[in-house]
CSV table of C-alpha atoms in Angstrom, one decimal:
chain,number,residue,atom,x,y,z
A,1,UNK,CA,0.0,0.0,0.0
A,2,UNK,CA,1.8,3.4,-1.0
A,3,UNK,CA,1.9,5.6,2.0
A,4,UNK,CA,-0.5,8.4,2.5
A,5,UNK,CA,0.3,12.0,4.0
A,6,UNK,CA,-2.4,13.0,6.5
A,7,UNK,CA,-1.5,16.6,6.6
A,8,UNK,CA,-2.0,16.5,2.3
A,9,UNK,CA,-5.4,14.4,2.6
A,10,UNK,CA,-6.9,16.5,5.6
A,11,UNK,CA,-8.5,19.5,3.8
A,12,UNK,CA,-9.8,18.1,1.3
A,13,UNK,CA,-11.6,15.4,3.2
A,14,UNK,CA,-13.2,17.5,5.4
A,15,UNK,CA,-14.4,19.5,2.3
A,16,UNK,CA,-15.9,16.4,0.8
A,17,UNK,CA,-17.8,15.9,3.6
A,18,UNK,CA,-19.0,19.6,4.2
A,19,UNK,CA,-20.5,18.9,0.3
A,20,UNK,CA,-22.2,16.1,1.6
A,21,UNK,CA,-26.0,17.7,3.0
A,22,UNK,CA,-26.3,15.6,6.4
A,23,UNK,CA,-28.7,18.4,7.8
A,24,UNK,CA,-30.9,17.0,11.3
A,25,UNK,CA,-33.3,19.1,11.8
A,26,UNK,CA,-34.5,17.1,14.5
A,27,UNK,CA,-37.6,15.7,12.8
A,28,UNK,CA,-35.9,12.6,10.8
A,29,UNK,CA,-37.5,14.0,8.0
A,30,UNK,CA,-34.3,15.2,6.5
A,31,UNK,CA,-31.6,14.1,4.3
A,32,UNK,CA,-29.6,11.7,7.0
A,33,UNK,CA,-26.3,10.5,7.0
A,34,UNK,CA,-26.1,7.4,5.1
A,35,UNK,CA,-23.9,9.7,2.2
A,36,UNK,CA,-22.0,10.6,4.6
A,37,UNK,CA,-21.3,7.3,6.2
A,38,UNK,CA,-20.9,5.9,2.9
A,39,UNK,CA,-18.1,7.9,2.2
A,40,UNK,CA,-16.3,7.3,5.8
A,41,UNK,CA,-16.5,3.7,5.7
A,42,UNK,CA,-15.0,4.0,2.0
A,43,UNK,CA,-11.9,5.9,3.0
A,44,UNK,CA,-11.5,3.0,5.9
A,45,UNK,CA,-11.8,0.5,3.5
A,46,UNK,CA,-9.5,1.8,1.5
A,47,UNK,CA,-6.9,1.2,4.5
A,48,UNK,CA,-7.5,-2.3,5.0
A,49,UNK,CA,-10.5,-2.1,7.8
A,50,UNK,CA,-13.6,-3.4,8.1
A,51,UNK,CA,-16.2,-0.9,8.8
A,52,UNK,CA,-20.1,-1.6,9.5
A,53,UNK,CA,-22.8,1.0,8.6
A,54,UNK,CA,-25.3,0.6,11.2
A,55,UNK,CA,-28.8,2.4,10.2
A,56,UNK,CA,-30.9,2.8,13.4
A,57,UNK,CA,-33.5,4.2,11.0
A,58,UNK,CA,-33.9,5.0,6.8
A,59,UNK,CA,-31.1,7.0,6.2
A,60,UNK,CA,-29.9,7.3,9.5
A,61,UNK,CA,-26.5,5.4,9.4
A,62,UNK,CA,-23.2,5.1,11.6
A,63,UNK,CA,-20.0,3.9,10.9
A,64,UNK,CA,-18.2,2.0,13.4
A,65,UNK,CA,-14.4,0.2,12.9
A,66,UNK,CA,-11.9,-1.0,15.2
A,67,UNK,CA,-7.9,-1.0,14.7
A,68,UNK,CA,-6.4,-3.3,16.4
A,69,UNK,CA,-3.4,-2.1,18.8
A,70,UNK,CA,0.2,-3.4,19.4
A,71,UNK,CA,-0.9,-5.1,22.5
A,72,UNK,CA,-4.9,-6.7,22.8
A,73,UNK,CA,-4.6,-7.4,26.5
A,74,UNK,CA,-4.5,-3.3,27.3
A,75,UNK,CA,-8.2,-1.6,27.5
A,76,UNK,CA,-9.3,-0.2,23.9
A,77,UNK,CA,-9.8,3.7,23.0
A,78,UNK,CA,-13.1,5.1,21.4
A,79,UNK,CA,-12.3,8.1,18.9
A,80,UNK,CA,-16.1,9.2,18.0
A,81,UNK,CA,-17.3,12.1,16.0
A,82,UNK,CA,-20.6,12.9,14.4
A,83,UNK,CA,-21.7,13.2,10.4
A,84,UNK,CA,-25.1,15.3,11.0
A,85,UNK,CA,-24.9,19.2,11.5
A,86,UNK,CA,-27.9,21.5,11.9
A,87,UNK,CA,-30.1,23.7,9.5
A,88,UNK,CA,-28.8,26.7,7.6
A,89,UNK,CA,-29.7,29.5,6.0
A,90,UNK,CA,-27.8,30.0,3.1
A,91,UNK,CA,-28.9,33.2,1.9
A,92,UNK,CA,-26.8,34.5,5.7
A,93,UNK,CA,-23.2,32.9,4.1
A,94,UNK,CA,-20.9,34.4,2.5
A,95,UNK,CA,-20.1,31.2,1.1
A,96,UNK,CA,-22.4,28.9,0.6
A,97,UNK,CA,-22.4,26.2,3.5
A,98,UNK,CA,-22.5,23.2,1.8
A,99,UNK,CA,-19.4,24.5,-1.1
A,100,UNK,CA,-16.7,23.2,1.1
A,101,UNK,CA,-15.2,26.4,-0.2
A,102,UNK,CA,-11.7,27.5,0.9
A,103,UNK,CA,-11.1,31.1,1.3
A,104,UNK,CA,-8.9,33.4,3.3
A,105,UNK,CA,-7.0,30.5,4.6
A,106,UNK,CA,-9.6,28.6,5.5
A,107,UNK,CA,-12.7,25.9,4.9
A,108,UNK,CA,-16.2,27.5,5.1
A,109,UNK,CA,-19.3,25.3,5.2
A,110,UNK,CA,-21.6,24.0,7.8
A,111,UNK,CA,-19.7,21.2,10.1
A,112,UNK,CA,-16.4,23.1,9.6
A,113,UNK,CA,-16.0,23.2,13.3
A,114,UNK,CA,-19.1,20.9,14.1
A,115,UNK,CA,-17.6,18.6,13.6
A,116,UNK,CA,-16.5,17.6,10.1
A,117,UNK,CA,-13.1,18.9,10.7
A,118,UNK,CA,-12.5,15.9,13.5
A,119,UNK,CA,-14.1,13.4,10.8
A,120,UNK,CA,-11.4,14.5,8.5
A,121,UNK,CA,-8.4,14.7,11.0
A,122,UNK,CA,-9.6,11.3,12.4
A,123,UNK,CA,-9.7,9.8,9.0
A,124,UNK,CA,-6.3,11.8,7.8
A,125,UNK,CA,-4.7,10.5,10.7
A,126,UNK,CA,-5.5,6.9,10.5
A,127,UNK,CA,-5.7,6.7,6.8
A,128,UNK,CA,-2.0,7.9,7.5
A,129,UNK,CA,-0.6,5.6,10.2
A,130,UNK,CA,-1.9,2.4,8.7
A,131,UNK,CA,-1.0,3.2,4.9
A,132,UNK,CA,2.4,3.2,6.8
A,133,UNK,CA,2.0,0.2,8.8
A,134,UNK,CA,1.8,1.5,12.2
A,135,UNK,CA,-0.8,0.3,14.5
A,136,UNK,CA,-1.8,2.3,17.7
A,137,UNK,CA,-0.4,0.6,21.2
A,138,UNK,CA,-3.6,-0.9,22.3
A,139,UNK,CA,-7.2,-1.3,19.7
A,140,UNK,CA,-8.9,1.9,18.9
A,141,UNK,CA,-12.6,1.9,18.4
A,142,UNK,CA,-13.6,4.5,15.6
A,143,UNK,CA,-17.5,5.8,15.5
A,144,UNK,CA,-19.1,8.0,13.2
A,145,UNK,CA,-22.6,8.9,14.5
A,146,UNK,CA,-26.1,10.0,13.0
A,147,UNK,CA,-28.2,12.1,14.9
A,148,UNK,CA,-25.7,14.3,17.8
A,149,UNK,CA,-27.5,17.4,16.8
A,150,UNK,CA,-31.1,16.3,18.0
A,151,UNK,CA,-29.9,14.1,21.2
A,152,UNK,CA,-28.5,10.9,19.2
A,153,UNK,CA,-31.3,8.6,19.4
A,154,UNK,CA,-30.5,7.7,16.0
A,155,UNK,CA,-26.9,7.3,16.9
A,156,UNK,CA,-24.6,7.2,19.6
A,157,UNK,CA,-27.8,6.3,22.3
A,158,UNK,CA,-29.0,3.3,19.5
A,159,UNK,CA,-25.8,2.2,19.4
A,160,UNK,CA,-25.0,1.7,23.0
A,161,UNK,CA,-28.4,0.4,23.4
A,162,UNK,CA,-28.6,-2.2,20.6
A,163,UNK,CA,-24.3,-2.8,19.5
A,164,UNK,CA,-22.7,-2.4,22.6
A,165,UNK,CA,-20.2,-5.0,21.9
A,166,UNK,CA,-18.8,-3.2,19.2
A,167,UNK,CA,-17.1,-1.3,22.2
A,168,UNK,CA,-16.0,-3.9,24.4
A,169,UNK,CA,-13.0,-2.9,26.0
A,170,UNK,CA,-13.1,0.6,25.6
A,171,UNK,CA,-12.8,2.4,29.0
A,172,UNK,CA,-11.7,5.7,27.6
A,173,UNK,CA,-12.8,8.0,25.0
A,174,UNK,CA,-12.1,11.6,23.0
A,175,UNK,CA,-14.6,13.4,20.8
A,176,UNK,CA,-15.1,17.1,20.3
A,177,UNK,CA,-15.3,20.2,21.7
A,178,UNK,CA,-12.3,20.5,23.4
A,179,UNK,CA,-8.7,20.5,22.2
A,180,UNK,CA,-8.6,23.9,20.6
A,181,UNK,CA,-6.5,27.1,21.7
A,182,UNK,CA,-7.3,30.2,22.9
A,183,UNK,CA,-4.4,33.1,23.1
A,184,UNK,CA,-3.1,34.8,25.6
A,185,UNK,CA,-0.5,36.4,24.3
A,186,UNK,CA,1.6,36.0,20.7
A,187,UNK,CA,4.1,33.4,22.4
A,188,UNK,CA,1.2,31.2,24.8
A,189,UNK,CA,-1.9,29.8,23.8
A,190,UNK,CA,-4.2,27.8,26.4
A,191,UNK,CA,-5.9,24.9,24.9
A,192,UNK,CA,-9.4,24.0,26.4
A,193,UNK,CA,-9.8,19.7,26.7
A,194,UNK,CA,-13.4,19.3,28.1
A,195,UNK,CA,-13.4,16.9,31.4
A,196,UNK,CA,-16.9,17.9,32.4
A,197,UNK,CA,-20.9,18.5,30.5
A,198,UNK,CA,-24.0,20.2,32.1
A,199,UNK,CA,-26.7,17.7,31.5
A,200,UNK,CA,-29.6,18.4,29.7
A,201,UNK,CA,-33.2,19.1,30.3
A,202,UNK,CA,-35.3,20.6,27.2
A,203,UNK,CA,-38.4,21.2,28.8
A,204,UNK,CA,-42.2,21.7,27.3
A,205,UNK,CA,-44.0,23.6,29.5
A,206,UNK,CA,-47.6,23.6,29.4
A,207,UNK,CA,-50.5,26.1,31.0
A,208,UNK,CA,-54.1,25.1,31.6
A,209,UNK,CA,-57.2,27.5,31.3
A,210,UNK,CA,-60.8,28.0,30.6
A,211,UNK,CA,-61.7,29.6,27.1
A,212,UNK,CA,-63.3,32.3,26.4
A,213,UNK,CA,-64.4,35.4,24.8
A,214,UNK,CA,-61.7,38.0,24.3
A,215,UNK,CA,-63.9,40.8,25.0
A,216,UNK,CA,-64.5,39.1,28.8
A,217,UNK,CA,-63.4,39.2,32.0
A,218,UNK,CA,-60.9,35.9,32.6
A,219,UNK,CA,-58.8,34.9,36.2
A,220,UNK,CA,-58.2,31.8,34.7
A,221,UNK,CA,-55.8,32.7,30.9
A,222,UNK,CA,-53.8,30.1,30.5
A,223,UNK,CA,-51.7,32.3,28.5
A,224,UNK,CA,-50.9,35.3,31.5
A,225,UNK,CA,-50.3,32.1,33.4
A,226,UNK,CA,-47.6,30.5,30.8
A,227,UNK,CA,-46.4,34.3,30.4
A,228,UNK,CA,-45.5,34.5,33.8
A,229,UNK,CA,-44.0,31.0,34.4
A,230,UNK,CA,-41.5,31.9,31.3
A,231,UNK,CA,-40.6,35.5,32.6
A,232,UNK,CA,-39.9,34.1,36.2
A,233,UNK,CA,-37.5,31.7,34.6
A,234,UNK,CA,-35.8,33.7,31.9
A,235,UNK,CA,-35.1,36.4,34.9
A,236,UNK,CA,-34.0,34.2,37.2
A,237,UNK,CA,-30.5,34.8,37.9
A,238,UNK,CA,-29.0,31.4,39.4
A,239,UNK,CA,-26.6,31.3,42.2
A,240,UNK,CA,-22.7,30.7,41.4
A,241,UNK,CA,-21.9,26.9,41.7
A,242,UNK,CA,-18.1,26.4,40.8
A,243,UNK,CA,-17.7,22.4,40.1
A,244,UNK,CA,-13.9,21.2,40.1
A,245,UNK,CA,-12.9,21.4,36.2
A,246,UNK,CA,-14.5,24.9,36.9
A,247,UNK,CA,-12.0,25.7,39.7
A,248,UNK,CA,-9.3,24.1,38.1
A,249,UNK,CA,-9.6,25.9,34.9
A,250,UNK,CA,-9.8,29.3,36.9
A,251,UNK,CA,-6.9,28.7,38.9
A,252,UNK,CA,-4.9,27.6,35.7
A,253,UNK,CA,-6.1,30.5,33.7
A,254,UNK,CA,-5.4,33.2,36.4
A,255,UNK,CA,-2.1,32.0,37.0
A,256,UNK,CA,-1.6,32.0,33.2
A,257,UNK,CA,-2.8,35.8,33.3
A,258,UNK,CA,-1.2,37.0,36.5
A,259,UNK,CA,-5.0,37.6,37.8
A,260,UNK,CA,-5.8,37.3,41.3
A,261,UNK,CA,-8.7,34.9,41.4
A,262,UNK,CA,-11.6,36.0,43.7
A,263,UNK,CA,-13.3,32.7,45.2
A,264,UNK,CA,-16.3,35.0,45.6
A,265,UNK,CA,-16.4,36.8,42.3
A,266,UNK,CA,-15.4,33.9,39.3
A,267,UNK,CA,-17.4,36.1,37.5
A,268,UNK,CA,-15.1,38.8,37.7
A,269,UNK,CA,-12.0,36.5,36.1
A,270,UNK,CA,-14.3,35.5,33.7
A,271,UNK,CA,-15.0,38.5,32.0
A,272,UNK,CA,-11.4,39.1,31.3
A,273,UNK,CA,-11.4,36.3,29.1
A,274,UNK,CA,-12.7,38.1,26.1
A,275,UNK,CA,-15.1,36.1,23.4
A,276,UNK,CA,-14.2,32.7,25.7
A,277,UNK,CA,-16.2,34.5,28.6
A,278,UNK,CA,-19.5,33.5,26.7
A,279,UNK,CA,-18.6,29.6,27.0
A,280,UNK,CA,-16.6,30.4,30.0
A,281,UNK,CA,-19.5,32.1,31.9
A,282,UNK,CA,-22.4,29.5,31.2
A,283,UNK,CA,-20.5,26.7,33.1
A,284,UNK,CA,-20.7,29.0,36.4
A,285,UNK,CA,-24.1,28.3,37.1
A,286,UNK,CA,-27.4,26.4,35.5
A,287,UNK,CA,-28.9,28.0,33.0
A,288,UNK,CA,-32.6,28.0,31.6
A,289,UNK,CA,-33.3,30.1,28.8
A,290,UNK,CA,-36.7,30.2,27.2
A,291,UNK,CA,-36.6,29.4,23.2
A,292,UNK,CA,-40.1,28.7,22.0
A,293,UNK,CA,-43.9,30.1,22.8
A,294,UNK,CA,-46.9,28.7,21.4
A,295,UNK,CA,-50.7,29.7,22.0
A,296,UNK,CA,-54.3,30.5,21.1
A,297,UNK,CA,-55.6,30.6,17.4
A,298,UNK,CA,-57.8,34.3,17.1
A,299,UNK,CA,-57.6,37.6,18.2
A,300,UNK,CA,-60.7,37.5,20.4
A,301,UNK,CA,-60.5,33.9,21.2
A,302,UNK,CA,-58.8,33.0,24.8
A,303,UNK,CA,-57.7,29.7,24.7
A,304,UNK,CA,-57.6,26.6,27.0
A,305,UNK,CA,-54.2,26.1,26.9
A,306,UNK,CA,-50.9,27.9,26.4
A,307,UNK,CA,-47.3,26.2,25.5
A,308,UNK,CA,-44.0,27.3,26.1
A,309,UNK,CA,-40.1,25.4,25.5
A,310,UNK,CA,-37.5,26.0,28.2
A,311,UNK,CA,-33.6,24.8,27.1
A,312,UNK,CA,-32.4,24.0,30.9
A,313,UNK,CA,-28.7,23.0,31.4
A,314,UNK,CA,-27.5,21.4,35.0
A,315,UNK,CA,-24.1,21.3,36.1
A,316,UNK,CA,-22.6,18.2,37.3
A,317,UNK,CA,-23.7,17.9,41.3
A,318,UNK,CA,-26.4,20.2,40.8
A,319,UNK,CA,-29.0,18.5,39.4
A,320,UNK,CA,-31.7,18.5,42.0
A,321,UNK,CA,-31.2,22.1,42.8
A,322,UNK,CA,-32.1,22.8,38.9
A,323,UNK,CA,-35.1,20.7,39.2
A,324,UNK,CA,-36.8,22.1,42.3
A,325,UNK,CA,-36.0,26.0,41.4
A,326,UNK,CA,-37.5,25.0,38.3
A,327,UNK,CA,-41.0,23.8,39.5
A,328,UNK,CA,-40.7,27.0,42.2
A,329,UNK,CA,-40.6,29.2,39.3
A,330,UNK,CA,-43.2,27.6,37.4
A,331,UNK,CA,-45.6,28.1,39.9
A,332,UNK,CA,-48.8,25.8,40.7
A,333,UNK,CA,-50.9,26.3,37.8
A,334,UNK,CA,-48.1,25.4,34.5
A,335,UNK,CA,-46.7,22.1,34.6
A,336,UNK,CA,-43.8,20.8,32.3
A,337,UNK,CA,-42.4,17.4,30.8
A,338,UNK,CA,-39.6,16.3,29.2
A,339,UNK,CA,-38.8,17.2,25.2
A,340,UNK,CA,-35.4,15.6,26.1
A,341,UNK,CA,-33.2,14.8,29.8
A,342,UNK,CA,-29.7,13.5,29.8
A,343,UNK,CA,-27.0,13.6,32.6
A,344,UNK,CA,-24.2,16.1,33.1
A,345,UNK,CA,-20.6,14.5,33.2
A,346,UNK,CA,-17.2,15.3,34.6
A,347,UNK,CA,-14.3,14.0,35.2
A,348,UNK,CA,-10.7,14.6,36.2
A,349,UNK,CA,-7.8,16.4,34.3
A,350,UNK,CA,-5.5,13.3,35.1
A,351,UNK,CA,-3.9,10.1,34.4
A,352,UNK,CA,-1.6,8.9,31.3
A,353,UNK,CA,-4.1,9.8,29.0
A,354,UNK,CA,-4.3,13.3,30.0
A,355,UNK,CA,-0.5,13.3,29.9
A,356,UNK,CA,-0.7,12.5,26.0
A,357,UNK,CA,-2.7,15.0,25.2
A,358,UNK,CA,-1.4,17.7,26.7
A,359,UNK,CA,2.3,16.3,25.5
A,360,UNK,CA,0.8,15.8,21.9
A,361,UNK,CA,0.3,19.7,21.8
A,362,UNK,CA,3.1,20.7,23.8
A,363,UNK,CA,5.5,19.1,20.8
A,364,UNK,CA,3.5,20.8,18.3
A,365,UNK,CA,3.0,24.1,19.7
A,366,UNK,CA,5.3,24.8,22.5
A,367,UNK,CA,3.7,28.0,23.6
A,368,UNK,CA,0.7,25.5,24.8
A,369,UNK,CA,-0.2,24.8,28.0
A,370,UNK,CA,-3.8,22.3,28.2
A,371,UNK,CA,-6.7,23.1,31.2
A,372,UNK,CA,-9.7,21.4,32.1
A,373,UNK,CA,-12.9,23.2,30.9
A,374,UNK,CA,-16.9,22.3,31.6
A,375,UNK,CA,-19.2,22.2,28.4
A,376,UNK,CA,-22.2,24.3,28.3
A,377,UNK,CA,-23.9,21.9,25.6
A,378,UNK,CA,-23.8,17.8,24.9
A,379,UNK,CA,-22.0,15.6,23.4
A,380,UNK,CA,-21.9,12.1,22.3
A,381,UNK,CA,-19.8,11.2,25.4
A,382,UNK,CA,-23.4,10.8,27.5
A,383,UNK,CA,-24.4,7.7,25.7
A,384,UNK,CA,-20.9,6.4,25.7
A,385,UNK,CA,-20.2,7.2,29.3
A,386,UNK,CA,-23.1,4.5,29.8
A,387,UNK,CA,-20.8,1.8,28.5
A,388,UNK,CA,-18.3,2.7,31.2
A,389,UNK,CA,-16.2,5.2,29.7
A,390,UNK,CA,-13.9,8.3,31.0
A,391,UNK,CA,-14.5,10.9,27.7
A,392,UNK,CA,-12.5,13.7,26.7
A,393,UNK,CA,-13.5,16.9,24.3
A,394,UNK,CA,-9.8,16.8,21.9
A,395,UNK,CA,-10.7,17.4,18.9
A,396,UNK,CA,-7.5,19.7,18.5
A,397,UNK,CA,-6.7,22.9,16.7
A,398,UNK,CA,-4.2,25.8,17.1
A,399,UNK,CA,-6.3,28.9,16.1
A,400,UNK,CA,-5.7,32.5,14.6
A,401,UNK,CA,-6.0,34.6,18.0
A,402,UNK,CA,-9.0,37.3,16.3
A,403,UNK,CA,-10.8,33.9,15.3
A,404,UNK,CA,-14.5,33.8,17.3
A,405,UNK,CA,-14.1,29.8,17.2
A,406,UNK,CA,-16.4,29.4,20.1
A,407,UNK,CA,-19.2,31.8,18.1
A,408,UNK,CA,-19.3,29.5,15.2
A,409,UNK,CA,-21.0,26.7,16.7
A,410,UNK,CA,-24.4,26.6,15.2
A,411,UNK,CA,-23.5,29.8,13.7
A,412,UNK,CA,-23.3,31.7,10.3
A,413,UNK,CA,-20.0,31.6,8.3
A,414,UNK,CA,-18.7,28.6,9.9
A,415,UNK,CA,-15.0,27.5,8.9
A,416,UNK,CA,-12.2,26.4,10.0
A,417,UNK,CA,-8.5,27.4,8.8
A,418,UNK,CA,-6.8,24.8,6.8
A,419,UNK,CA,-3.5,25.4,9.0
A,420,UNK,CA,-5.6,24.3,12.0
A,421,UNK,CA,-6.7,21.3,10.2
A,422,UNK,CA,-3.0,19.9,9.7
A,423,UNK,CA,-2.0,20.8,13.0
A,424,UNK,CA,-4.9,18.5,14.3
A,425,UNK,CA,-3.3,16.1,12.0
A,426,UNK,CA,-0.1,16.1,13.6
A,427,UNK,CA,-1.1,16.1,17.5
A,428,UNK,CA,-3.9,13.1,17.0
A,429,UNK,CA,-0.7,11.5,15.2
A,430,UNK,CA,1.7,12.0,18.3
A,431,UNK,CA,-1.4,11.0,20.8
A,432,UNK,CA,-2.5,7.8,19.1
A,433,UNK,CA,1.6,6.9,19.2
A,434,UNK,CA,1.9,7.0,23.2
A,435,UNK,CA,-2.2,6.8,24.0
């Protein structure tokens, strides 16, 4: 087999599969990712592995393959990623987001940063490394998921659930959000690897009342009701709760900075962090921000019922607390059910596999020095972590200091420079040779 060069194949796979439309719109009424897994499980092949598609549903399709390592009897590694990314609106881009186009150094198109860029370094890298003979030193599990975007019943939760021995072994695992850097000045660069999630709790809230005329007299509008419930909450300011990858990550980064850290004010240290404060700030506390509002049908008609959708995020620890502020807010007369619940996770910035990560970049970039972070959203690592498994956000990349990385999640004009992409290359090379 003639050798291939990740850091030459890296680009333009991830610009392949930016081309290839894997938009969840959390319906599973849209294209799905079979494409999309086609095309991984093609570039595998192409290696010498096996892959399986799995298709939880019409369309819906994950790939899963496993290297084996240099020595069976160790525990086995998961390296998982997602195909699907969420809607667009193309008319917002200045490139369109399915072109793959490359411009001002980098890739634009929706997934460039969620997460097709780790699809392509994680195929770069092993498409490299076993065109060249080299096996990792214990098996490596690879997944491709369907379905991240809307909660991964069609993927990473279906798989656990129905294949888990396609993961036997694996104790320990690395995905995305997490890995990339953040500057502090021209010569140091902190790079974020997530050790902790806020859990999940997308809530329908619903408001009972009696219809009526609009023209009457009403005590009992289920929509001032709902109204109420959904102000209480979106004002609510929640206490400070600082978990420990939240302390450790402030006592890194004020050291870093020279900052004295005020146990009583994180908020403070926070806000010197620039466009990271946003990310940053969320994993201070729960959070539980009305997104959707639904009722009535007329002008002059009151109706019976009113509807409203709460996003609610819980920190690790704190779930209970979130729960029983939440029904105080919603007072007795609007009661609420789940649209979707999962758990929050954390764990600690520790142990050899830690150490390779945080070496993998410091070889590549020594200006880097790796903290612990919380993430506000969800991954993947939920549904794996049932299996048993210690997960890490390392999906790595050493970014342009003036690039809003953390704003481009979900966002418009998503990209990702092509630089970045080849450093990825190189660190996931150097942590797969000592994970």
């Amino acid at each position: 087999m003639t050798a291939l060069n990740g850091e030459d194949e890296v680009v333009e796979l991830c610009r392949d599969l930016i081309r290839i439309d894997s938009t969840n719109a959390g319906d599973n009424t849209g294209p799905g990712e079979r494409a999309a897994a086609e095309y991984v499980a093609e570039k595998l092949a192409e290696v010498g592995l096996e892959p399986r598609i799995l298709e939880s549903d019409s369309r819906r399709a994950n790939v899963v393959a496993r290297i084996a390592g240099e020595d069976p009897s160790r525990e086995a590694l998961l390296l998982h990623g997602h195909l699907d990314v969420v809607p667009f609106n193309a008319d917002d881009w200045t490139h369109h987001p399915l072109s793959g186009e490359i411009a001002d150094g980098c890739v634009w198109g929706r997934g460039a940063v969620d997460m097709k860029d780790m699809d392509a370094m994680i195929l770069a890298v092993v498409r490299q490394r076993l065109s060249e003979g080299r096996r990792p030193p214990r098996d490596v599990v690879l997944a491709f998921t369907a379905d991240e975007e809307a909660g991964g019943s069609y993927g990473a939760q279906w798989l656990t659930e129905k294949h888990a021995d396609l993961f036997e072994g694996c104790t320990e695992a690395i995905g995305e959000v997490g890995g990339f850097s953040v500057s502090l000045d021209e010569a140091r660069r902190l790079y974020l690897i997530e050790t902790a999630e806020k859990g999940i709790a997308w809530m329908r809230l619903t408001a009972k009342g009696r219809a009526g005329h609009g023209s009457m007299l009403n005590d009992e509008n289920a929509i001032t009701e709902l109204a109420d419930a959904v102000a209480r909450i979106g004002r609510y300011q929640w206490p400070v709760r600082l978990t420990q990858t939240v302390k450790t990550f402030l006592a890194e980064v004020s050291e870093a900075l020279e900052l004295e850290l005020d146990a009583d004010d994180a908020e403070a240290t926070v806000a010197k962090l620039g466009p990271l404060a946003r990310m940053i700030g969320a994993t201070l506390r729960n959070t539980a921000n009305p997104t959707m509002l639904a009722g009535g049908y007329k002008a002059n008609v009151i109706p019976q019922s009113a509807v409203a959708h709460v996003d609610g995020r819980f920190l690790p620890g704190h779930e209970e607390e979130f729960f029983a502020t939440i029904d105080e807010l919603l007072g007795p007369n609007v009661t609420r059910e789940f649209v979707y619940h999962d758990i929050a996770l954390e764990t600690g910035f520790d142990g050899p596999l830690v150490r390779a990560m945080a070496d993998a970049l410091a070889a590549e970039d020594p200006g880097a020095l790796a903290v612990p972070y919380t993430l506000s959203g969800g991954t993947d690592l939920k549904a794996f972590s049932r299996l048993g498994m210690r997960g890490f956000g390392f999906a790595p990349l050493r970014l342009p200091a003036d690039l809003d990385f953390s704003g481009m999640f979900h966002g418009v004009d998503e990209r990702v420079p092509t630089d970045s992409l080849r450093f990825g290359v190189r660190v996931l090379d150097r942590f797969l040779e000592n994970c």
